[in-house]
XYZ file of C-alpha atoms in Angstrom:
571
model
C -37.919 8.212 9.596
C -37.721 6.900 6.022
C -34.282 6.664 4.411
C -33.859 8.900 1.371
C -31.422 7.106 -0.891
C -29.335 4.587 1.025
C -26.382 3.336 -0.975
C -24.110 0.483 -0.013
C -21.338 -0.338 -2.515
C -20.584 -4.005 -3.091
C -17.466 -5.558 -1.677
C -14.650 -6.970 -3.702
C -14.437 -10.755 -3.868
C -12.045 -12.414 -1.494
C -9.875 -15.516 -1.566
C -7.919 -17.298 1.092
C -5.934 -14.874 3.243
C -3.008 -17.261 3.448
C -2.018 -19.230 0.374
C 1.213 -21.356 0.143
C 3.793 -20.745 -2.675
C 5.866 -23.802 -3.560
C 7.112 -24.890 -6.970
C 7.419 -28.684 -6.968
C 7.147 -31.775 -9.180
C 6.312 -35.403 -8.641
C 9.896 -36.347 -9.310
C 11.458 -34.012 -6.739
C 10.964 -32.795 -3.181
C 9.277 -29.538 -2.230
C 11.625 -26.559 -2.597
C 12.199 -23.902 0.025
C 10.765 -20.589 -1.180
C 11.872 -17.114 -0.237
C 9.834 -14.001 0.542
C 9.916 -11.321 -2.090
C 7.878 -10.326 -5.076
C 6.896 -6.974 -6.472
C 4.386 -4.284 -5.641
C 2.038 -3.221 -8.421
C 0.290 0.141 -8.298
C 1.330 0.556 -4.640
C 4.140 -0.969 -2.539
C 3.398 -4.233 -0.755
C 1.650 -3.767 2.575
C 0.341 -0.273 1.751
C -2.570 0.743 4.008
C -5.565 2.539 2.521
C -9.079 3.316 3.698
C -11.794 2.514 1.185
C -15.472 3.426 1.209
C -17.643 0.385 1.922
C -20.979 2.054 2.624
C -22.739 5.411 2.706
C -25.704 6.114 4.974
C -28.303 8.755 4.152
C -30.609 7.940 7.033
C -29.725 10.566 9.650
C -30.300 14.009 8.152
C -27.450 16.509 8.111
C -25.015 14.744 10.426
C -23.052 17.201 12.561
C -21.342 14.903 15.073
C -20.664 11.180 15.536
C -20.065 8.941 18.560
C -19.442 5.182 18.614
C -20.654 3.994 21.991
C -17.898 1.937 23.687
C -20.350 -0.377 25.469
C -23.392 -0.789 23.214
C -21.354 -0.392 19.986
C -24.150 1.726 18.486
C -23.462 4.718 16.270
C -24.950 7.917 17.712
C -25.468 10.783 15.273
C -26.318 14.384 16.119
C -28.119 16.034 13.202
C -29.721 19.127 11.733
C -32.601 19.020 9.290
C -31.932 18.813 5.560
C -33.791 21.619 3.766
C -34.286 19.531 0.604
C -36.349 16.939 2.489
C -39.388 19.098 3.119
C -41.595 16.100 3.883
C -39.674 15.195 7.048
C -37.693 17.019 9.730
C -34.534 15.034 10.468
C -33.208 17.062 13.388
C -32.381 15.145 16.541
C -30.324 12.337 18.002
C -30.282 9.286 15.724
C -29.130 5.820 16.769
C -27.835 3.705 13.877
C -26.520 0.223 13.285
C -22.846 0.786 12.367
C -22.800 -2.038 9.831
C -25.527 -0.816 7.503
C -26.806 2.534 8.782
C -30.222 1.182 9.705
C -32.006 3.565 12.087
C -32.725 1.969 15.447
C -34.447 5.034 16.877
C -34.553 8.823 16.785
C -34.830 11.073 19.823
C -36.153 14.314 18.404
C -37.739 16.024 21.406
C -35.792 17.934 24.054
C -36.708 20.694 26.565
C -36.441 24.336 25.544
C -35.338 27.193 27.858
C -38.704 27.065 29.639
C -38.825 23.283 29.803
C -41.236 22.872 26.899
C -40.477 19.893 24.641
C -39.794 20.621 21.006
C -37.923 19.356 17.976
C -34.235 20.091 18.575
C -31.155 19.806 16.401
C -28.113 18.136 17.977
C -24.818 19.833 17.129
C -22.310 18.244 19.471
C -21.985 14.834 21.149
C -20.067 15.286 24.381
C -19.656 11.855 25.980
C -21.195 8.373 26.197
C -23.456 7.467 29.079
C -22.657 4.242 30.984
C -24.026 1.204 29.142
C -25.767 3.162 26.369
C -26.818 6.692 25.463
C -25.051 10.027 25.108
C -24.628 13.488 26.591
C -25.061 16.143 23.926
C -25.379 19.872 23.267
C -28.348 21.334 21.414
C -28.934 24.955 20.379
C -28.519 27.347 21.834
C -27.549 26.411 25.373
C -29.117 23.017 25.957
C -27.342 20.134 27.695
C -29.263 16.906 27.015
C -29.074 13.173 27.680
C -30.851 10.308 25.913
C -30.413 6.690 24.925
C -31.697 4.375 22.218
C -35.489 4.136 22.370
C -36.181 7.125 24.631
C -39.333 9.050 23.588
C -37.685 12.357 24.517
C -34.402 13.644 25.902
C -33.851 15.052 29.347
C -32.207 18.464 29.287
C -31.545 21.840 30.859
C -30.261 25.201 29.620
C -26.981 26.750 30.671
C -27.225 30.415 31.688
C -25.243 32.894 29.607
C -24.332 32.928 25.926
C -24.543 30.181 23.275
C -22.409 27.111 23.920
C -19.545 27.000 21.381
C -17.751 23.831 22.532
C -18.096 21.081 25.144
C -16.153 18.156 26.576
C -16.524 15.563 29.362
C -16.098 17.129 32.796
C -13.757 16.133 35.613
C -16.573 14.055 37.174
C -19.197 11.809 35.526
C -21.972 14.236 36.541
C -20.469 17.328 34.915
C -19.401 18.644 31.534
C -17.066 21.457 30.549
C -18.502 24.039 28.184
C -17.149 27.073 26.358
C -19.395 30.049 25.802
C -17.002 32.028 23.659
C -13.949 32.713 25.839
C -15.692 31.634 29.054
C -14.867 28.137 30.283
C -17.283 26.598 32.808
C -17.885 23.342 34.602
C -21.626 22.592 34.439
C -23.862 20.026 36.133
C -25.399 17.754 33.472
C -28.803 17.288 35.074
C -29.506 20.911 36.050
C -27.091 22.937 33.848
C -25.975 24.737 36.984
C -22.559 26.406 36.600
C -20.257 25.103 39.287
C -17.249 27.319 38.417
C -15.995 29.327 35.474
C -12.944 31.084 34.031
C -12.788 33.891 31.473
C -9.838 33.770 29.069
C -8.396 36.373 26.697
C -10.167 34.951 23.667
C -11.113 31.842 21.777
C -14.019 29.419 21.804
C -12.576 25.906 21.358
C -10.848 23.598 23.810
C -9.971 20.012 24.662
C -9.888 18.252 28.021
C -7.036 15.881 28.871
C -8.808 13.977 31.645
C -5.845 11.696 32.361
C -3.626 14.674 33.188
C -6.241 17.087 34.542
C -5.527 19.691 31.872
C -7.651 21.804 29.539
C -6.082 23.266 26.385
C -8.022 26.374 25.325
C -7.143 27.814 21.912
C -7.248 31.482 20.913
C -6.415 31.443 17.190
C -6.996 35.165 16.672
C -4.174 35.939 19.117
C -2.141 32.868 18.094
C -2.064 31.446 21.601
C -3.086 28.303 23.407
C -3.675 28.312 27.175
C -3.198 25.410 29.537
C -5.756 25.339 32.380
C -5.355 23.201 35.482
C -8.762 21.594 36.090
C -8.210 21.237 39.838
C -7.549 24.945 40.436
C -9.339 26.179 37.315
C -6.435 28.528 36.643
C -4.210 29.137 33.612
C -0.812 27.570 34.246
C 0.917 28.230 30.920
C 0.447 29.786 27.487
C 1.877 28.486 24.222
C 2.474 30.420 21.008
C 0.749 29.107 17.898
C 2.419 29.551 14.500
C 1.553 32.747 12.619
C -0.009 31.208 9.521
C -3.157 31.936 7.535
C -6.078 33.991 8.730
C -6.461 32.445 12.175
C -9.158 29.901 11.344
C -9.371 27.090 13.945
C -11.051 23.875 12.887
C -10.690 21.857 16.090
C -8.738 21.308 19.293
C -8.333 17.665 20.380
C -6.128 15.779 22.848
C -4.655 12.351 22.170
C -5.748 10.428 25.305
C -2.745 8.119 25.101
C 0.083 10.660 24.886
C -1.575 13.876 26.047
C -0.458 15.642 22.856
C -2.797 18.419 21.744
C -3.739 18.648 18.056
C -5.011 21.992 16.773
C -6.528 22.340 13.313
C -5.277 25.725 12.239
C -5.902 27.150 8.761
C -4.675 24.453 6.318
C -2.523 22.417 8.728
C -2.595 20.697 12.104
C -0.165 21.918 14.742
C 0.835 19.332 17.367
C 2.258 20.019 20.848
C 3.154 17.460 23.499
C 1.554 17.314 26.947
C 3.960 19.952 28.250
C 3.250 22.371 25.395
C 6.423 21.699 23.394
C 5.926 21.858 19.638
C 6.205 18.407 18.031
C 5.504 19.318 14.443
C 2.929 20.122 11.808
C 0.712 17.806 9.785
C -0.338 18.674 6.251
C -3.051 16.993 4.274
C -6.064 17.321 2.055
C -4.072 18.438 -0.967
C -2.722 21.560 0.758
C -5.835 23.693 0.198
C -8.341 21.907 2.450
C -8.930 22.821 6.084
C -8.754 20.329 8.979
C -12.177 20.001 10.635
C -12.104 16.976 12.955
C -9.716 14.484 14.535
C -10.059 11.146 16.288
C -7.529 8.844 17.952
C -7.022 5.131 18.384
C -4.818 3.989 21.245
C -4.466 0.457 19.903
C -2.777 1.492 16.654
C -1.277 4.777 17.996
C -2.860 6.611 15.090
C -4.667 9.912 14.556
C -7.458 10.276 11.984
C -7.934 13.771 10.542
C -10.830 14.895 8.335
C -10.139 17.693 5.851
C -12.860 19.631 4.051
C -12.700 21.609 0.860
C -13.838 25.210 1.136
C -16.605 24.588 -1.361
C -15.757 27.869 -3.053
C -14.657 27.167 -6.613
C -13.132 30.656 -6.872
C -10.556 29.780 -4.215
C -7.162 28.475 -5.452
C -6.882 24.706 -5.025
C -10.597 24.160 -4.413
C -11.791 20.947 -6.057
C -14.904 20.262 -4.000
C -13.464 17.120 -2.395
C -12.267 16.494 1.144
C -9.938 13.828 2.510
C -9.233 11.506 5.424
C -5.593 11.258 6.483
C -4.081 8.891 9.058
C -0.905 9.615 11.022
C 1.295 7.857 13.552
C 0.824 9.792 16.769
C 4.398 9.257 17.949
C 6.237 10.739 14.969
C 3.384 12.308 12.918
C 4.317 10.301 9.813
C 1.695 9.032 7.407
C 0.148 5.728 8.463
C -2.111 5.260 5.430
C -2.597 6.757 2.015
C -5.035 9.707 2.040
C -8.612 8.713 1.223
C -10.579 11.089 -0.982
C -13.991 12.175 0.330
C -15.846 13.263 -2.825
C -17.984 16.376 -2.400
C -17.171 16.862 1.285
C -16.949 20.638 1.720
C -17.526 23.129 4.508
C -20.371 25.174 3.038
C -22.988 23.395 5.194
C -21.009 22.785 8.361
C -17.967 20.974 9.661
C -17.480 17.246 9.191
C -17.086 14.858 12.135
C -15.233 11.566 12.617
C -15.667 8.458 14.777
C -13.050 5.693 14.954
C -13.861 2.108 15.868
C -11.384 0.734 18.445
C -8.539 -0.893 16.534
C -8.867 1.543 13.641
C -10.346 -0.975 11.196
C -13.460 1.129 10.559
C -13.910 4.893 10.441
C -17.090 6.956 10.045
C -17.020 10.458 8.529
C -19.980 12.822 8.254
C -20.691 14.990 5.227
C -23.205 17.700 6.226
C -23.455 19.149 2.723
C -24.550 15.832 1.208
C -26.496 14.627 4.233
C -24.615 11.354 4.483
C -22.217 9.349 6.604
C -19.391 7.486 4.904
C -18.139 4.224 6.347
C -14.515 3.511 5.466
C -12.626 0.305 6.181
C -8.916 -0.307 6.376
C -7.356 -2.298 3.553
C -3.761 -3.462 3.155
C -2.279 -4.254 -0.241
C -1.040 -7.838 -0.675
C 2.321 -8.681 0.867
C 4.059 -11.694 -0.609
C 5.015 -14.124 2.135
C 6.778 -16.733 0.015
C 7.981 -16.810 -3.563
C 9.006 -19.658 -5.902
C 12.472 -20.918 -6.800
C 13.719 -22.049 -10.211
C 13.185 -25.772 -10.866
C 14.260 -28.407 -13.346
C 11.951 -31.322 -14.230
C 11.682 -33.928 -16.978
C 9.062 -33.770 -19.687
C 5.847 -35.402 -18.511
C 6.420 -34.666 -14.824
C 3.660 -33.032 -12.799
C 4.437 -29.489 -11.648
C 2.491 -27.787 -8.823
C 2.499 -24.063 -8.083
C 1.073 -22.738 -4.851
C 1.230 -19.188 -3.468
C 1.068 -17.329 -0.168
C 0.312 -13.666 0.465
C -1.236 -11.582 3.225
C -3.578 -8.638 2.869
C -6.820 -7.025 4.043
C -9.277 -7.947 2.655
C -7.866 -11.372 1.757
C -6.500 -11.066 -1.786
C -7.600 -13.002 -4.832
C -4.969 -14.891 -6.838
C -4.395 -15.382 -10.570
C -1.493 -17.220 -12.151
C 0.488 -15.731 -15.049
C 3.044 -17.131 -17.516
C 5.730 -15.488 -19.633
C 7.328 -17.044 -22.703
C 9.715 -14.126 -23.365
C 11.865 -14.030 -20.227
C 9.412 -11.884 -18.275
C 8.978 -9.044 -20.765
C 5.257 -9.739 -21.125
C 2.852 -11.793 -19.022
C -0.395 -13.552 -19.846
C -3.016 -14.935 -17.500
C -3.204 -18.717 -17.296
C -6.835 -19.571 -18.146
C -8.689 -20.976 -15.142
C -5.709 -20.720 -12.774
C -7.404 -18.605 -10.106
C -7.132 -20.794 -7.032
C -4.417 -21.254 -4.452
C -2.824 -24.137 -6.335
C -2.117 -24.450 -10.048
C -0.884 -27.819 -11.364
C 0.051 -28.994 -14.847
C 2.140 -31.615 -16.689
C 5.417 -30.220 -18.013
C 6.086 -30.497 -21.746
C 9.116 -29.659 -23.851
C 7.322 -26.454 -24.911
C 7.344 -25.257 -21.290
C 11.120 -25.134 -21.152
C 12.312 -21.656 -20.136
C 8.869 -20.325 -19.300
C 8.412 -18.199 -16.195
C 5.490 -18.353 -13.789
C 4.244 -15.965 -11.118
C 1.124 -15.371 -9.019
C -0.714 -12.053 -8.993
C -2.491 -11.116 -5.751
C -5.056 -8.318 -5.732
C -7.478 -6.657 -3.326
C -9.041 -3.222 -2.842
C -5.715 -1.779 -1.683
C -3.552 -2.817 -4.632
C -1.823 -5.537 -6.640
C 1.372 -7.485 -5.902
C 3.214 -10.248 -7.746
C 5.448 -13.028 -6.567
C 8.955 -13.169 -7.984
C 9.060 -15.234 -11.203
C 10.137 -18.869 -11.193
C 11.829 -20.296 -14.300
C 10.906 -23.837 -15.324
C 13.565 -25.914 -17.104
C 12.249 -29.047 -18.846
C 14.680 -31.800 -19.922
C 14.057 -34.742 -22.306
C 13.257 -38.186 -20.941
C 16.408 -40.377 -20.554
C 15.928 -43.345 -22.988
C 19.216 -45.148 -22.245
C 17.729 -47.105 -19.376
C 14.543 -48.144 -21.194
C 14.128 -51.140 -23.570
C 12.259 -54.362 -24.208
C 12.766 -57.890 -25.565
C 13.091 -61.170 -23.768
C 15.967 -62.352 -21.610
C 17.872 -65.367 -22.872
C 17.192 -68.767 -21.398
C 19.578 -69.870 -18.640
C 22.748 -71.474 -19.916
C 22.060 -70.527 -23.510
C 20.015 -73.699 -24.160
C 18.014 -73.269 -27.299
C 14.246 -73.643 -27.122
C 12.781 -76.369 -29.304
C 11.853 -74.073 -32.160
C 15.341 -72.637 -32.477
C 16.899 -76.128 -32.330
C 14.622 -77.422 -35.023
C 15.408 -74.490 -37.275
C 19.140 -74.954 -36.756
C 18.926 -78.652 -37.388
C 17.052 -78.102 -40.561
C 19.738 -75.791 -41.721
C 22.393 -78.416 -41.080
C 20.463 -81.281 -42.740
C 19.949 -79.314 -45.870
C 23.641 -78.805 -46.350
C 24.378 -82.251 -47.836
C 26.845 -81.035 -50.430
C 29.749 -80.347 -48.103
C 31.052 -79.790 -44.623
C 30.653 -76.066 -44.817
C 26.919 -76.479 -45.116
C 26.833 -78.846 -42.165
C 28.929 -76.557 -40.084
C 26.764 -73.616 -41.098
C 23.725 -75.539 -39.998
C 25.297 -76.138 -36.596
C 26.042 -72.433 -36.227
C 22.482 -71.635 -37.192
C 21.214 -74.043 -34.602
C 23.391 -72.461 -31.936
C 22.156 -68.991 -32.789
C 18.570 -70.121 -32.775
C 19.015 -71.798 -29.437
C 20.573 -68.713 -27.860
C 17.988 -66.235 -29.072
C 14.849 -68.173 -29.534
C 14.791 -66.914 -33.157
C 15.065 -68.837 -36.421
C 18.393 -68.375 -38.188
C 19.736 -70.307 -41.211
C 23.366 -71.429 -41.330
C 25.748 -69.822 -43.715
C 26.185 -71.821 -46.854
C 23.238 -74.095 -46.020
C 20.041 -74.389 -47.941
C 17.081 -72.882 -46.238
C 14.224 -75.320 -45.716
C 11.035 -74.749 -47.585
C 8.838 -75.098 -44.545
C 9.208 -75.475 -40.784
C 9.471 -72.680 -38.216
C 11.170 -70.191 -40.523
C 8.521 -70.389 -43.158
C 5.602 -70.418 -40.742
C 6.685 -67.339 -38.795
C 7.749 -65.184 -41.728
C 10.867 -64.015 -39.824
C 13.610 -62.461 -41.957
C 16.852 -64.347 -42.232
C 19.913 -62.638 -40.739
C 23.299 -63.604 -42.141
C 25.984 -63.369 -39.526
C 29.633 -63.874 -40.576
C 31.459 -65.828 -37.877
C 29.106 -64.896 -35.000
C 25.599 -64.748 -33.581
C 23.350 -61.813 -32.589
C 21.831 -61.960 -29.128
C 18.877 -59.750 -28.026
C 18.766 -58.938 -24.324
C 16.687 -56.626 -22.132
C 19.621 -54.178 -21.931
C 19.774 -53.663 -25.711
C 21.597 -55.243 -28.640
C 24.855 -57.029 -27.889
C 27.013 -58.502 -30.615
C 28.740 -61.750 -29.570
C 31.528 -62.872 -31.809
C 32.262 -66.588 -31.918
C 35.225 -68.138 -33.785
C 34.660 -71.367 -35.682
C 37.354 -74.007 -35.338
C 39.630 -74.345 -38.335
C 38.862 -77.491 -40.358
C 41.637 -79.840 -41.349
C 41.671 -82.236 -44.262
C-alpha cells in the first residue's frame, strides 16, 4: 500500500542533558552552587506529551496494539472513502518509529470460509512472539502475524460482536454480543459458555483477579462477573450523569481498578467496586473514548474526542490526551491537544509503550496515527552564587539542568539589576567564560534552558569587580649593598666638589652630591657647587635635583626620603 501524505515533524535541537553551573575566576576557588532558578512558561519539571510524528499509512485506524515481544505496531483499520484508488481495510503492521508499513493482512474468512477483504475493528490480544488476535465484522475472530498472506478466522454464532477481551486461557477470548457475554474458542469460534446480563455491550477482563466488569450505562449499573463460575457476584451503581453514553470500560492490570468512560467523564472504582473518584478532561465537553495503562509509571492515558458537531456547546473540533496517576487520579502531565480528532468517523484508540515515554493515538476521521513523546521542562540542578573578582580576572560560568529532551542553553546578562535581560552573543554552550572589566561591576548573569516542554532560568548571580591593587606594584633598581656608589655616581659627586673652589660650602656640597650619587646610582650636583660642563651629568641629560640637607633614594618599594644632617662647621 502506498502512503498518502506521511508527515513527520522535525525535532527540536538538543544540548547536553547535564550541564554544570559554577561561577568561578582564576583568582579564586570554585564556589558551591545551590539548586533553584525559575520556571518560564511552565513550572520546572512539568511533563507534557508533544507530537513527534503522524502516520497516514494505515487507512482509517480503529484500534492499536504494541506487541510486547516483537515491538511492532499493529493497526486494525477500515477503508478511507476518499482514497478510491486503494482499499486500506485490514490488519497493518507498522514500524513504531516512522510508521513505515511492514505488511498488510487484508484477507480473512467470511461466514462460509471464503476469503475476502475484511476491516479490522478491534485488536484483542497479542500472540506469543508476534501477531495478534482480532475481531472483524460482523462476527469474525481472526489471527495473523507480520507477513502472513491471509488471516485464519472463524465466525461466532449469534449476533454481531460488540466487544472482546483476552479469555481466561490462551486459546480463548471473551466476547460481548450486546448483553450476552461468552467465552469462545479462538480457532473454531465455538462458544464454550455464556451469560446473559440485564443490558449493556462493553466490558473489561481483570485476568489477574478472575473478574469481568460488564457495564450497562442505560441502567446506570456495572456488574462484576466471576470468570470461574461465570456468574454475577455483585452490581455497582454508576453515577446518574448525561445521557448514558459509554465510551469504554478498561481495567488497570496493576491495581484492578475499573475505569469507565461515561458521558464527559471517567468514573473509577477499585477492584472491590468502591468508587474512587471521577476524572475530567478534554475541556469538559469532549467524551472519553479509550484508555491505556502503564504499570511502570502507575499512569493512565485517556483519549478524549470532540463530538465533531459545531452546533453543540463547547465543540471546537479538537480532542485531547490526558495522563493521570492511577493511585490518586491526579494529573500526571499537561493535557495534549489532538487537533481535529472527533468522533464523527469512529472512536479513537490508544497504545502506550512500556515506560510511558511514547504514546500512539488513532484519529479515524483524519485517517492518521499520532505519535506523542513525553517531554519534561528543564529543572535547574545547580545555580550560581554571587562572586567578587578583580578587574582583568577570568570568570567562568557553567550551568546544569535536567529535562527531556535534553535542553539547550543560552546565557543572559542584565545591567539593570535584573529588570531586563539580554542574550550574550555566542554564549550557547555549557560554559561561558570572559575577562572581567570595571564595566561588568554589578551585572547579573543567568542561564536559560529550553526544550519542547518549556523554559527555565537559573537564579541570577551578581558579579562585583574591584580595581587592581597598585600599592604592591612598582619598579626601579635596588640600591647597591652597603650604599657604595657606582663609579658614575662617584665621578659626578667628585666633580661637584672640585668645582667648588671658592669656599668650604662648595666642597662640602660636592661631597654631599657624591654621597647621593653613590647611593642612588644617579648624578646629583652638590648644593652651592658649580655644575661641571661635561662628564656624566651632561652626557646623560638627567635633571638636577636640589636636596636641602638630605638625599633621595629610589628603591623597589617606592620613594623613600632619607634625611641626613651635615656636621656643623667651626672656624
